[in-house]
């Protein structure tokens, strides 16, 4: 096992990784920007290295500074966390070229899944159903019109290098396609540095259901069930739950087997997530995330498996400790992402935390780097805490969620806790009756 791991991230996820290392007797190195000198993960780390000024491109994205910090501290491995460099194939390759283990998948798998056209083609070849769409990228309007006629309108134009919804455009007919295609291509080139776009049949009311995978790259590969991540606004997930209230046991089994069969054939290593759209009883692959995800704790709550510990073991060359038949998914879990934002306008609300009291009790987990007196910096993502609750049934989980939200006190800054409280009593959420568009309308309606 590794002796020392450098955690190339910040906030709650850096703390999450630190905790897994600590339990395994692994020393940690926290790298941080000047803005994060007093962060909880930095305070708890065995060693710390300041890698630059607040702007992420000069610190958390500064590959030379991170590699220097790893060399100076004698770390054996680097965990990229999520966001920042976590899905940068060149970073993964560079880390290994410098003699450190990269705690994640192979650079080739990161690269493959980073190109959504290549990922979709790979998924199709591996027998995973994909959304009907163009055969690869569309070069010009002629090709796009031919593809759209075959797919049927409305179609969605997506960027090959995109993901997460940025730069998508809907076209309801040929005229709209002619108007949107050049805009989409131009946006793709300027946002992602690659102008390639592709078309898909636009599903109008899908759910977003993803499946958690763990593979050891030595033939061992399992899934840990699905997460329903349909509760999003502006392509930001707000609440996730597992199991999905939309799936029956047969559908769950079908989805799991599909994902496991495909990724085992690919020889996938480390934690990964296969994303599907689900509508009218059908699953369609859209993307794969080759990283640990923000919402991983709900899967840990129902599976009892420490996903970060498994990532560390796998990166150190150990085979998976589990077969699929060893996995029992038990009860229900929900995560609320708490942001330092005004709960009505979603404007960021950085500043000093003047009161802090986290909820506790049976079935309650809080993943957060907050503490009394901490100053939330204005430079980064506004996620400050994740409240995760577990219950034997979905109803018990919801009861516990309402109770835990009531206990949570974060003073001095605005947070999205009041919005979560309103959501936790909304009939559609309680009934599990929602798709990817539902929350957008809910947050726009005043309480
Ligand atoms: C779609 C779709 C409908 N049809 N693809 C948005 C994020 C990106 N990962 C995929 N997204 C979508 N792809 C087809 N063919 C609708 C969405 C979508 C969405 C997906 C998941 C969660 C929230 C969403 C919100 C709006 C649109």
Short mmCIF file of C-alpha atoms and ligand atoms in Angstrom, two decimals:
data_model
loop_
_atom_site.label_atom_id
_atom_site.label_comp_id
_atom_site.label_asym_id
_atom_site.label_seq_id
_atom_site.Cartn_x
_atom_site.Cartn_y
_atom_site.Cartn_z
CA UNK A 1 0.00 0.00 0.00
CA UNK A 2 1.05 3.61 -0.50
CA UNK A 3 2.83 5.34 2.36
CA UNK A 4 2.00 8.89 1.37
CA UNK A 5 -0.70 10.28 -0.92
CA UNK A 6 -0.87 13.80 -2.30
CA UNK A 7 -4.45 15.06 -2.56
CA UNK A 8 -4.69 17.45 -5.50
CA UNK A 9 -7.98 19.03 -4.54
CA UNK A 10 -9.74 21.18 -1.94
CA UNK A 11 -12.83 21.39 0.25
CA UNK A 12 -15.07 18.51 1.28
CA UNK A 13 -13.71 16.06 -1.30
CA UNK A 14 -10.09 16.65 -0.21
CA UNK A 15 -11.21 15.97 3.37
CA UNK A 16 -13.11 12.86 2.22
CA UNK A 17 -9.94 11.47 0.61
CA UNK A 18 -7.83 12.45 3.63
CA UNK A 19 -10.19 10.44 5.87
CA UNK A 20 -9.86 7.30 3.74
CA UNK A 21 -6.06 7.62 3.76
CA UNK A 22 -5.97 8.19 7.50
CA UNK A 23 -8.01 5.07 8.22
CA UNK A 24 -5.60 3.05 6.10
CA UNK A 25 -2.52 4.46 7.83
CA UNK A 26 -1.47 6.44 4.76
CA UNK A 27 0.16 9.85 5.30
CA UNK A 28 -1.42 12.75 3.42
CA UNK A 29 -0.06 15.79 1.66
CA UNK A 30 -2.51 18.67 1.18
CA UNK A 31 -1.70 21.07 -1.63
CA UNK A 32 -3.58 24.33 -1.41
CA UNK A 33 -3.88 27.83 -2.81
CA UNK A 34 -3.15 30.87 -0.66
CA UNK A 35 -6.94 31.25 -0.26
CA UNK A 36 -7.19 27.79 1.36
CA UNK A 37 -4.37 28.05 3.91
CA UNK A 38 -6.85 27.66 6.80
CA UNK A 39 -9.03 24.97 5.21
CA UNK A 40 -9.94 21.93 7.34
CA UNK A 41 -8.30 19.43 4.97
CA UNK A 42 -5.08 21.48 5.17
CA UNK A 43 -5.24 21.59 8.98
CA UNK A 44 -5.67 17.81 9.19
CA UNK A 45 -3.05 16.80 6.60
CA UNK A 46 0.32 15.40 7.68
CA UNK A 47 2.12 17.80 5.33
CA UNK A 48 1.00 20.84 3.36
CA UNK A 49 2.37 22.66 0.34
CA UNK A 50 1.09 26.00 -0.92
CA UNK A 51 0.99 25.68 -4.72
CA UNK A 52 -0.09 29.14 -5.81
CA UNK A 53 -2.50 32.06 -5.69
CA UNK A 54 -6.31 31.70 -5.43
CA UNK A 55 -7.10 31.38 -9.16
CA UNK A 56 -7.46 27.65 -9.87
CA UNK A 57 -5.43 27.83 -13.07
CA UNK A 58 -2.45 29.00 -11.01
CA UNK A 59 -2.88 26.49 -8.17
CA UNK A 60 -5.23 23.48 -8.40
CA UNK A 61 -4.66 23.27 -12.17
CA UNK A 62 -0.93 24.01 -11.95
CA UNK A 63 0.54 20.63 -12.94
CA UNK A 64 4.19 21.63 -12.46
CA UNK A 65 3.50 22.92 -8.93
CA UNK A 66 1.56 19.77 -7.99
CA UNK A 67 4.28 17.44 -9.32
CA UNK A 68 6.96 19.48 -7.52
CA UNK A 69 4.97 19.22 -4.28
CA UNK A 70 4.74 15.44 -4.75
CA UNK A 71 8.49 15.19 -5.38
CA UNK A 72 9.48 17.43 -2.45
CA UNK A 73 7.26 15.57 0.02
CA UNK A 74 8.14 12.11 -1.31
CA UNK A 75 4.53 11.13 -2.06
CA UNK A 76 4.00 7.81 -3.89
CA UNK A 77 0.63 8.61 -5.38
CA UNK A 78 -1.66 11.46 -6.36
CA UNK A 79 -5.43 11.48 -5.90
CA UNK A 80 -7.01 14.10 -8.18
CA UNK A 81 -10.38 14.17 -6.40
CA UNK A 82 -13.05 15.53 -8.74
CA UNK A 83 -13.23 18.53 -11.04
CA UNK A 84 -9.91 20.32 -11.62
CA UNK A 85 -7.49 17.69 -13.10
CA UNK A 86 -9.54 14.56 -12.34
CA UNK A 87 -10.53 13.90 -15.96
CA UNK A 88 -7.44 15.30 -17.66
CA UNK A 89 -5.87 12.33 -19.46
CA UNK A 90 -2.60 14.21 -20.00
CA UNK A 91 -2.35 14.86 -16.26
CA UNK A 92 -2.90 11.17 -15.47
CA UNK A 93 -0.18 10.22 -17.97
CA UNK A 94 2.23 12.91 -16.69
CA UNK A 95 1.77 11.80 -13.08
CA UNK A 96 2.75 8.25 -14.01
CA UNK A 97 5.65 9.37 -16.21
CA UNK A 98 7.06 11.16 -13.17
CA UNK A 99 6.95 7.93 -11.17
CA UNK A 100 3.84 8.56 -9.06
CA UNK A 101 0.75 6.37 -9.09
CA UNK A 102 -2.37 8.10 -10.40
CA UNK A 103 -5.36 7.17 -8.25
CA UNK A 104 -7.88 6.74 -11.00
CA UNK A 105 -8.40 4.98 -14.32
CA UNK A 106 -5.82 4.63 -17.09
CA UNK A 107 -5.06 7.75 -19.13
CA UNK A 108 -6.40 5.92 -22.21
CA UNK A 109 -9.80 5.31 -20.60
CA UNK A 110 -10.00 8.93 -19.41
CA UNK A 111 -9.19 10.08 -22.94
CA UNK A 112 -11.70 7.70 -24.53
CA UNK A 113 -14.56 8.82 -22.29
CA UNK A 114 -13.56 12.50 -22.56
CA UNK A 115 -14.58 12.47 -26.20
CA UNK A 116 -18.34 11.91 -26.05
CA UNK A 117 -18.54 10.72 -29.68
CA UNK A 118 -15.80 8.12 -29.11
CA UNK A 119 -17.33 7.14 -25.74
CA UNK A 120 -20.74 6.60 -27.29
CA UNK A 121 -19.27 4.54 -30.14
CA UNK A 122 -17.32 2.43 -27.62
CA UNK A 123 -20.47 1.92 -25.52
CA UNK A 124 -22.47 0.88 -28.60
CA UNK A 125 -19.79 -1.64 -29.61
CA UNK A 126 -19.84 -3.03 -26.05
CA UNK A 127 -23.57 -3.68 -26.36
CA UNK A 128 -24.88 -0.73 -24.34
CA UNK A 129 -27.96 0.96 -25.85
CA UNK A 130 -27.25 4.58 -26.80
CA UNK A 131 -29.57 7.45 -27.75
CA UNK A 132 -30.38 7.20 -31.47
CA UNK A 133 -28.19 9.78 -33.17
CA UNK A 134 -25.69 10.66 -35.88
CA UNK A 135 -23.00 8.08 -36.64
CA UNK A 136 -20.20 10.06 -35.00
CA UNK A 137 -19.61 13.78 -35.46
CA UNK A 138 -21.46 15.77 -38.15
CA UNK A 139 -19.09 17.81 -40.32
CA UNK A 140 -21.47 20.10 -42.18
CA UNK A 141 -25.12 21.08 -42.51
CA UNK A 142 -25.74 18.51 -45.25
CA UNK A 143 -24.56 15.67 -43.02
CA UNK A 144 -26.51 17.10 -40.06
CA UNK A 145 -29.77 17.36 -42.06
CA UNK A 146 -29.45 13.81 -43.36
CA UNK A 147 -28.76 12.52 -39.84
CA UNK A 148 -31.63 14.55 -38.32
CA UNK A 149 -34.12 13.24 -40.89
CA UNK A 150 -33.13 9.67 -40.03
CA UNK A 151 -33.24 10.33 -36.25
CA UNK A 152 -36.48 12.32 -36.33
CA UNK A 153 -36.99 15.81 -34.84
CA UNK A 154 -36.53 17.25 -32.26
CA UNK A 155 -32.78 16.63 -32.20
CA UNK A 156 -30.19 17.77 -29.70
CA UNK A 157 -26.82 19.13 -30.86
CA UNK A 158 -24.07 18.18 -28.42
CA UNK A 159 -20.34 18.97 -28.31
CA UNK A 160 -18.00 15.96 -28.64
CA UNK A 161 -15.66 17.47 -26.06
CA UNK A 162 -18.55 18.73 -23.89
CA UNK A 163 -20.50 16.88 -21.26
CA UNK A 164 -22.48 18.05 -18.31
CA UNK A 165 -24.93 19.83 -20.62
CA UNK A 166 -22.85 22.85 -21.57
CA UNK A 167 -23.37 24.02 -25.15
CA UNK A 168 -26.33 21.73 -25.99
CA UNK A 169 -28.91 23.04 -28.48
CA UNK A 170 -32.34 21.68 -29.44
CA UNK A 171 -33.56 21.86 -33.06
CA UNK A 172 -37.24 21.13 -33.78
CA UNK A 173 -36.97 21.27 -37.57
CA UNK A 174 -34.52 21.70 -40.45
CA UNK A 175 -34.66 25.51 -40.30
CA UNK A 176 -33.70 25.51 -36.60
CA UNK A 177 -30.95 23.00 -37.30
CA UNK A 178 -29.50 25.25 -40.01
CA UNK A 179 -29.55 28.18 -37.59
CA UNK A 180 -28.23 26.31 -34.50
CA UNK A 181 -25.52 24.12 -36.04
CA UNK A 182 -22.95 26.86 -36.70
CA UNK A 183 -23.65 28.42 -33.29
CA UNK A 184 -23.16 25.05 -31.58
CA UNK A 185 -19.94 24.39 -33.53
CA UNK A 186 -18.58 27.82 -32.70
CA UNK A 187 -19.46 27.48 -29.00
CA UNK A 188 -17.94 23.99 -28.85
CA UNK A 189 -14.69 25.32 -30.33
CA UNK A 190 -14.51 28.24 -27.91
CA UNK A 191 -15.69 26.39 -24.73
CA UNK A 192 -13.91 23.08 -25.22
CA UNK A 193 -11.21 23.77 -27.84
CA UNK A 194 -12.82 21.26 -30.22
CA UNK A 195 -15.60 22.26 -32.63
CA UNK A 196 -16.84 18.71 -33.23
CA UNK A 197 -20.57 18.24 -32.60
CA UNK A 198 -22.97 15.31 -32.91
CA UNK A 199 -26.73 14.85 -32.97
CA UNK A 200 -29.09 12.84 -30.81
CA UNK A 201 -32.81 12.32 -30.68
CA UNK A 202 -34.04 14.74 -28.03
CA UNK A 203 -35.72 12.88 -25.16
CA UNK A 204 -38.22 15.33 -23.70
CA UNK A 205 -38.74 14.07 -20.15
CA UNK A 206 -35.94 11.69 -19.18
CA UNK A 207 -34.57 10.82 -15.77
CA UNK A 208 -30.82 10.86 -15.23
CA UNK A 209 -29.80 7.50 -13.81
CA UNK A 210 -26.17 6.57 -13.35
CA UNK A 211 -24.51 3.40 -12.19
CA UNK A 212 -21.47 3.18 -9.92
CA UNK A 213 -18.71 0.85 -11.09
CA UNK A 214 -15.57 -0.41 -9.40
CA UNK A 215 -13.01 -2.30 -11.47
CA UNK A 216 -9.51 -3.52 -10.65
CA UNK A 217 -8.19 -3.76 -14.22
CA UNK A 218 -7.41 -7.44 -13.50
CA UNK A 219 -10.78 -8.90 -14.45
CA UNK A 220 -12.61 -7.90 -11.27
CA UNK A 221 -15.48 -5.51 -11.90
CA UNK A 222 -18.68 -4.88 -9.98
CA UNK A 223 -21.47 -2.34 -9.78
CA UNK A 224 -22.87 -0.78 -6.61
CA UNK A 225 -26.32 0.04 -7.92
CA UNK A 226 -27.66 3.20 -9.46
CA UNK A 227 -28.17 6.81 -8.40
CA UNK A 228 -31.06 8.93 -9.58
CA UNK A 229 -29.62 12.38 -10.27
CA UNK A 230 -32.61 13.93 -12.00
CA UNK A 231 -32.97 16.74 -9.45
CA UNK A 232 -30.79 19.34 -11.13
CA UNK A 233 -30.94 23.00 -11.99
CA UNK A 234 -28.73 24.63 -14.67
CA UNK A 235 -26.98 21.26 -15.02
CA UNK A 236 -25.99 21.37 -11.34
CA UNK A 237 -27.16 18.37 -9.35
CA UNK A 238 -28.91 19.39 -6.15
CA UNK A 239 -30.27 16.14 -4.68
CA UNK A 240 -29.41 12.54 -5.50
CA UNK A 241 -30.95 9.32 -4.25
CA UNK A 242 -30.43 5.60 -4.42
CA UNK A 243 -32.13 3.38 -5.37
CA UNK A 244 -34.04 5.29 -8.05
CA UNK A 245 -37.75 5.44 -7.23
CA UNK A 246 -38.40 4.96 -10.98
CA UNK A 247 -36.85 1.51 -11.47
CA UNK A 248 -38.30 -1.89 -10.70
CA UNK A 249 -35.98 -4.76 -9.65
CA UNK A 250 -35.92 -6.21 -13.17
CA UNK A 251 -34.81 -2.88 -14.71
CA UNK A 252 -32.18 -2.42 -11.98
CA UNK A 253 -30.76 -5.87 -12.64
CA UNK A 254 -30.76 -5.25 -16.42
CA UNK A 255 -28.93 -1.94 -16.07
CA UNK A 256 -26.34 -3.35 -13.66
CA UNK A 257 -25.58 -6.37 -15.81
CA UNK A 258 -25.32 -4.21 -18.92
CA UNK A 259 -22.80 -1.84 -17.35
CA UNK A 260 -20.73 -4.55 -15.69
CA UNK A 261 -20.48 -6.71 -18.82
CA UNK A 262 -19.37 -3.75 -20.94
CA UNK A 263 -16.82 -2.28 -18.55
CA UNK A 264 -15.31 -5.65 -17.71
CA UNK A 265 -14.69 -6.14 -21.41
CA UNK A 266 -13.07 -2.71 -21.55
CA UNK A 267 -10.79 -3.70 -18.65
CA UNK A 268 -11.84 -0.60 -16.71
CA UNK A 269 -9.84 0.18 -13.56
CA UNK A 270 -10.86 2.30 -10.54
CA UNK A 271 -14.19 3.94 -9.73
CA UNK A 272 -16.36 5.11 -12.62
CA UNK A 273 -19.91 6.07 -13.38
CA UNK A 274 -21.94 5.18 -16.44
CA UNK A 275 -24.65 7.77 -17.13
CA UNK A 276 -27.96 6.92 -18.72
CA UNK A 277 -31.11 8.72 -19.66
CA UNK A 278 -34.18 6.69 -18.74
CA UNK A 279 -37.55 7.28 -20.34
CA UNK A 280 -40.59 5.01 -20.82
CA UNK A 281 -38.81 1.92 -19.52
CA UNK A 282 -35.76 2.34 -21.77
CA UNK A 283 -32.13 3.16 -20.87
CA UNK A 284 -29.83 5.09 -23.17
CA UNK A 285 -26.12 5.57 -22.47
CA UNK A 286 -25.04 9.23 -22.69
CA UNK A 287 -21.63 9.57 -21.04
CA UNK A 288 -19.18 7.94 -18.68
CA UNK A 289 -17.41 9.77 -15.83
CA UNK A 290 -13.96 8.43 -15.11
CA UNK A 291 -13.67 9.87 -11.59
CA UNK A 292 -15.00 9.77 -8.07
CA UNK A 293 -18.27 11.71 -8.01
CA UNK A 294 -19.69 14.24 -5.58
CA UNK A 295 -22.68 11.96 -4.95
CA UNK A 296 -20.64 8.80 -4.20
CA UNK A 297 -21.64 8.80 -0.47
CA UNK A 298 -25.22 7.67 -1.10
CA UNK A 299 -23.84 4.54 -2.75
CA UNK A 300 -21.51 4.01 0.21
CA UNK A 301 -24.47 4.29 2.59
CA UNK A 302 -26.47 1.50 0.92
CA UNK A 303 -23.51 -0.73 0.00
CA UNK A 304 -21.28 -0.27 3.06
CA UNK A 305 -18.30 0.01 0.71
CA UNK A 306 -15.77 2.82 1.09
CA UNK A 307 -15.32 3.81 -2.56
CA UNK A 308 -12.22 5.95 -1.92
CA UNK A 309 -10.55 3.12 0.00
CA UNK A 310 -11.23 0.83 -2.97
CA UNK A 311 -9.74 3.43 -5.35
CA UNK A 312 -6.59 3.52 -3.21
CA UNK A 313 -6.34 -0.29 -3.02
CA UNK A 314 -6.88 -0.69 -6.76
CA UNK A 315 -4.30 2.01 -7.63
CA UNK A 316 -1.80 0.16 -5.44
CA UNK A 317 -2.37 -2.97 -7.54
CA UNK A 318 -4.67 -4.94 -5.24
CA UNK A 319 -7.50 -6.96 -6.76
CA UNK A 320 -11.10 -6.14 -5.79
CA UNK A 321 -12.11 -7.67 -2.49
CA UNK A 322 -15.66 -8.27 -3.68
CA UNK A 323 -17.58 -10.25 -6.26
CA UNK A 324 -20.99 -9.03 -7.39
CA UNK A 325 -22.63 -11.68 -5.19
CA UNK A 326 -20.91 -10.17 -2.12
CA UNK A 327 -22.70 -6.86 -2.68
CA UNK A 328 -25.98 -6.30 -0.85
CA UNK A 329 -27.64 -2.95 -1.33
CA UNK A 330 -29.55 -2.11 1.78
CA UNK A 331 -32.17 0.59 2.38
CA UNK A 332 -32.35 4.02 0.83
CA UNK A 333 -30.02 7.06 0.84
CA UNK A 334 -30.46 10.70 -0.19
CA UNK A 335 -27.86 13.44 -0.53
CA UNK A 336 -28.56 17.18 -0.41
CA UNK A 337 -25.85 19.41 -1.81
CA UNK A 338 -25.63 22.51 0.34
CA UNK A 339 -24.20 25.53 -1.45
CA UNK A 340 -23.06 28.90 -0.13
CA UNK A 341 -25.69 30.66 -2.24
CA UNK A 342 -28.84 32.67 -1.82
CA UNK A 343 -31.58 29.99 -1.96
CA UNK A 344 -33.78 32.11 -4.28
CA UNK A 345 -31.32 33.82 -6.62
CA UNK A 346 -28.46 31.28 -6.38
CA UNK A 347 -25.98 34.15 -6.17
CA UNK A 348 -22.81 33.03 -4.37
CA UNK A 349 -22.59 33.93 -0.68
CA UNK A 350 -18.98 33.56 0.45
CA UNK A 351 -17.85 34.84 3.84
CA UNK A 352 -17.27 33.90 7.45
CA UNK A 353 -19.22 31.06 9.10
CA UNK A 354 -20.26 32.63 12.41
CA UNK A 355 -22.32 29.68 13.67
CA UNK A 356 -21.95 26.04 12.86
CA UNK A 357 -23.87 23.06 14.08
CA UNK A 358 -24.00 19.88 11.98
CA UNK A 359 -26.84 17.38 12.42
CA UNK A 360 -26.14 13.89 13.76
CA UNK A 361 -27.93 10.80 14.94
CA UNK A 362 -28.67 7.45 13.36
CA UNK A 363 -28.37 7.36 9.58
CA UNK A 364 -26.98 10.89 9.19
CA UNK A 365 -23.65 11.71 7.54
CA UNK A 366 -22.22 15.16 6.83
CA UNK A 367 -19.33 15.50 4.38
CA UNK A 368 -18.08 19.05 4.80
CA UNK A 369 -14.87 20.94 5.49
CA UNK A 370 -16.76 23.75 7.26
CA UNK A 371 -16.11 24.79 10.87
CA UNK A 372 -17.05 27.64 13.16
CA UNK A 373 -15.06 30.71 12.10
CA UNK A 374 -14.10 29.34 8.67
CA UNK A 375 -14.18 31.84 5.84
CA UNK A 376 -15.71 30.45 2.62
CA UNK A 377 -13.51 31.87 -0.17
CA UNK A 378 -15.18 33.44 -3.22
CA UNK A 379 -12.93 31.80 -5.82
CA UNK A 380 -14.29 28.27 -6.13
CA UNK A 381 -17.39 26.12 -6.52
CA UNK A 382 -20.05 27.05 -3.94
CA UNK A 383 -20.57 23.48 -2.60
CA UNK A 384 -19.81 23.67 1.13
CA UNK A 385 -21.49 20.58 2.58
CA UNK A 386 -23.25 17.38 1.66
CA UNK A 387 -25.94 16.06 3.96
CA UNK A 388 -26.41 12.35 3.41
CA UNK A 389 -29.14 10.39 5.14
CA UNK A 390 -29.85 6.67 5.15
CA UNK A 391 -33.00 4.79 6.13
CA UNK A 392 -34.40 1.29 5.86
CA UNK A 393 -37.06 2.54 3.45
CA UNK A 394 -37.40 5.60 1.25
CA UNK A 395 -40.03 6.97 3.61
CA UNK A 396 -37.81 6.56 6.67
CA UNK A 397 -35.02 8.26 4.73
CA UNK A 398 -37.28 11.22 3.89
CA UNK A 399 -38.41 11.56 7.52
CA UNK A 400 -34.80 11.56 8.64
CA UNK A 401 -33.84 14.06 5.94
CA UNK A 402 -36.47 16.56 7.13
CA UNK A 403 -35.29 16.13 10.71
CA UNK A 404 -31.59 16.54 9.82
CA UNK A 405 -32.23 19.64 7.67
CA UNK A 406 -34.05 21.18 10.62
CA UNK A 407 -31.03 20.60 12.90
CA UNK A 408 -28.42 21.97 10.51
CA UNK A 409 -27.23 25.48 11.45
CA UNK A 410 -24.84 27.39 9.20
CA UNK A 411 -24.73 31.06 10.22
CA UNK A 412 -23.06 34.10 8.70
CA UNK A 413 -23.52 33.11 5.07
CA UNK A 414 -26.56 32.25 2.98
CA UNK A 415 -27.03 28.60 2.10
CA UNK A 416 -29.44 26.47 0.10
CA UNK A 417 -30.68 24.68 3.25
CA UNK A 418 -34.08 26.49 3.14
CA UNK A 419 -34.58 25.31 -0.45
CA UNK A 420 -33.79 21.73 0.56
CA UNK A 421 -36.32 22.02 3.38
CA UNK A 422 -38.99 23.14 0.94
CA UNK A 423 -38.04 20.36 -1.48
CA UNK A 424 -38.17 17.69 1.24
CA UNK A 425 -41.86 18.47 1.78
CA UNK A 426 -42.84 18.77 -1.91
CA UNK A 427 -45.42 16.19 -3.01
CA UNK A 428 -43.68 15.30 -6.30
CA UNK A 429 -40.37 14.66 -4.55
CA UNK A 430 -42.05 12.62 -1.82
CA UNK A 431 -43.80 10.58 -4.52
CA UNK A 432 -40.56 10.17 -6.51
CA UNK A 433 -42.46 11.65 -9.42
CA UNK A 434 -39.90 13.85 -11.20
CA UNK A 435 -37.73 14.05 -14.32
CA UNK A 436 -34.69 16.18 -15.20
CA UNK A 437 -36.84 19.29 -15.81
CA UNK A 438 -38.98 19.18 -12.67
CA UNK A 439 -36.62 20.98 -10.25
CA UNK A 440 -36.06 23.88 -12.64
CA UNK A 441 -39.76 24.76 -12.39
CA UNK A 442 -39.92 24.03 -8.66
CA UNK A 443 -37.15 26.49 -7.78
CA UNK A 444 -38.76 29.22 -9.88
CA UNK A 445 -42.06 28.97 -7.97
CA UNK A 446 -41.94 30.89 -4.69
CA UNK A 447 -42.58 28.93 -1.50
C1 LIG B 1 -30.03 14.73 -23.32
C2 LIG B 1 -31.34 15.15 -22.98
C3 LIG B 1 -32.37 14.76 -23.81
N1 LIG B 1 -32.10 14.01 -24.90
N2 LIG B 1 -29.82 13.98 -24.42
C4 LIG B 1 -27.69 17.27 -20.03
C5 LIG B 1 -26.40 16.94 -19.36
C6 LIG B 1 -25.72 15.95 -20.21
N3 LIG B 1 -24.95 15.04 -19.41
C7 LIG B 1 -26.83 15.27 -20.93
N4 LIG B 1 -27.99 16.12 -20.81
C8 LIG B 1 -29.13 15.83 -21.47
N5 LIG B 1 -28.98 15.04 -22.58
C9 LIG B 1 -30.85 13.65 -25.18
N6 LIG B 1 -30.62 12.93 -26.28
C10 LIG B 1 -31.52 15.92 -21.83
C11 LIG B 1 -30.41 16.28 -21.07
C12 LIG B 1 -30.67 17.08 -19.92
C13 LIG B 1 -30.38 16.63 -18.65
C14 LIG B 1 -29.79 15.40 -18.44
C15 LIG B 1 -29.50 14.97 -17.19
C16 LIG B 1 -29.80 15.76 -16.10
C17 LIG B 1 -30.38 17.00 -16.28
C18 LIG B 1 -30.66 17.44 -17.55
C19 LIG B 1 -31.27 18.68 -17.71
C20 LIG B 1 -31.54 19.12 -18.97
C21 LIG B 1 -31.25 18.35 -20.07
#
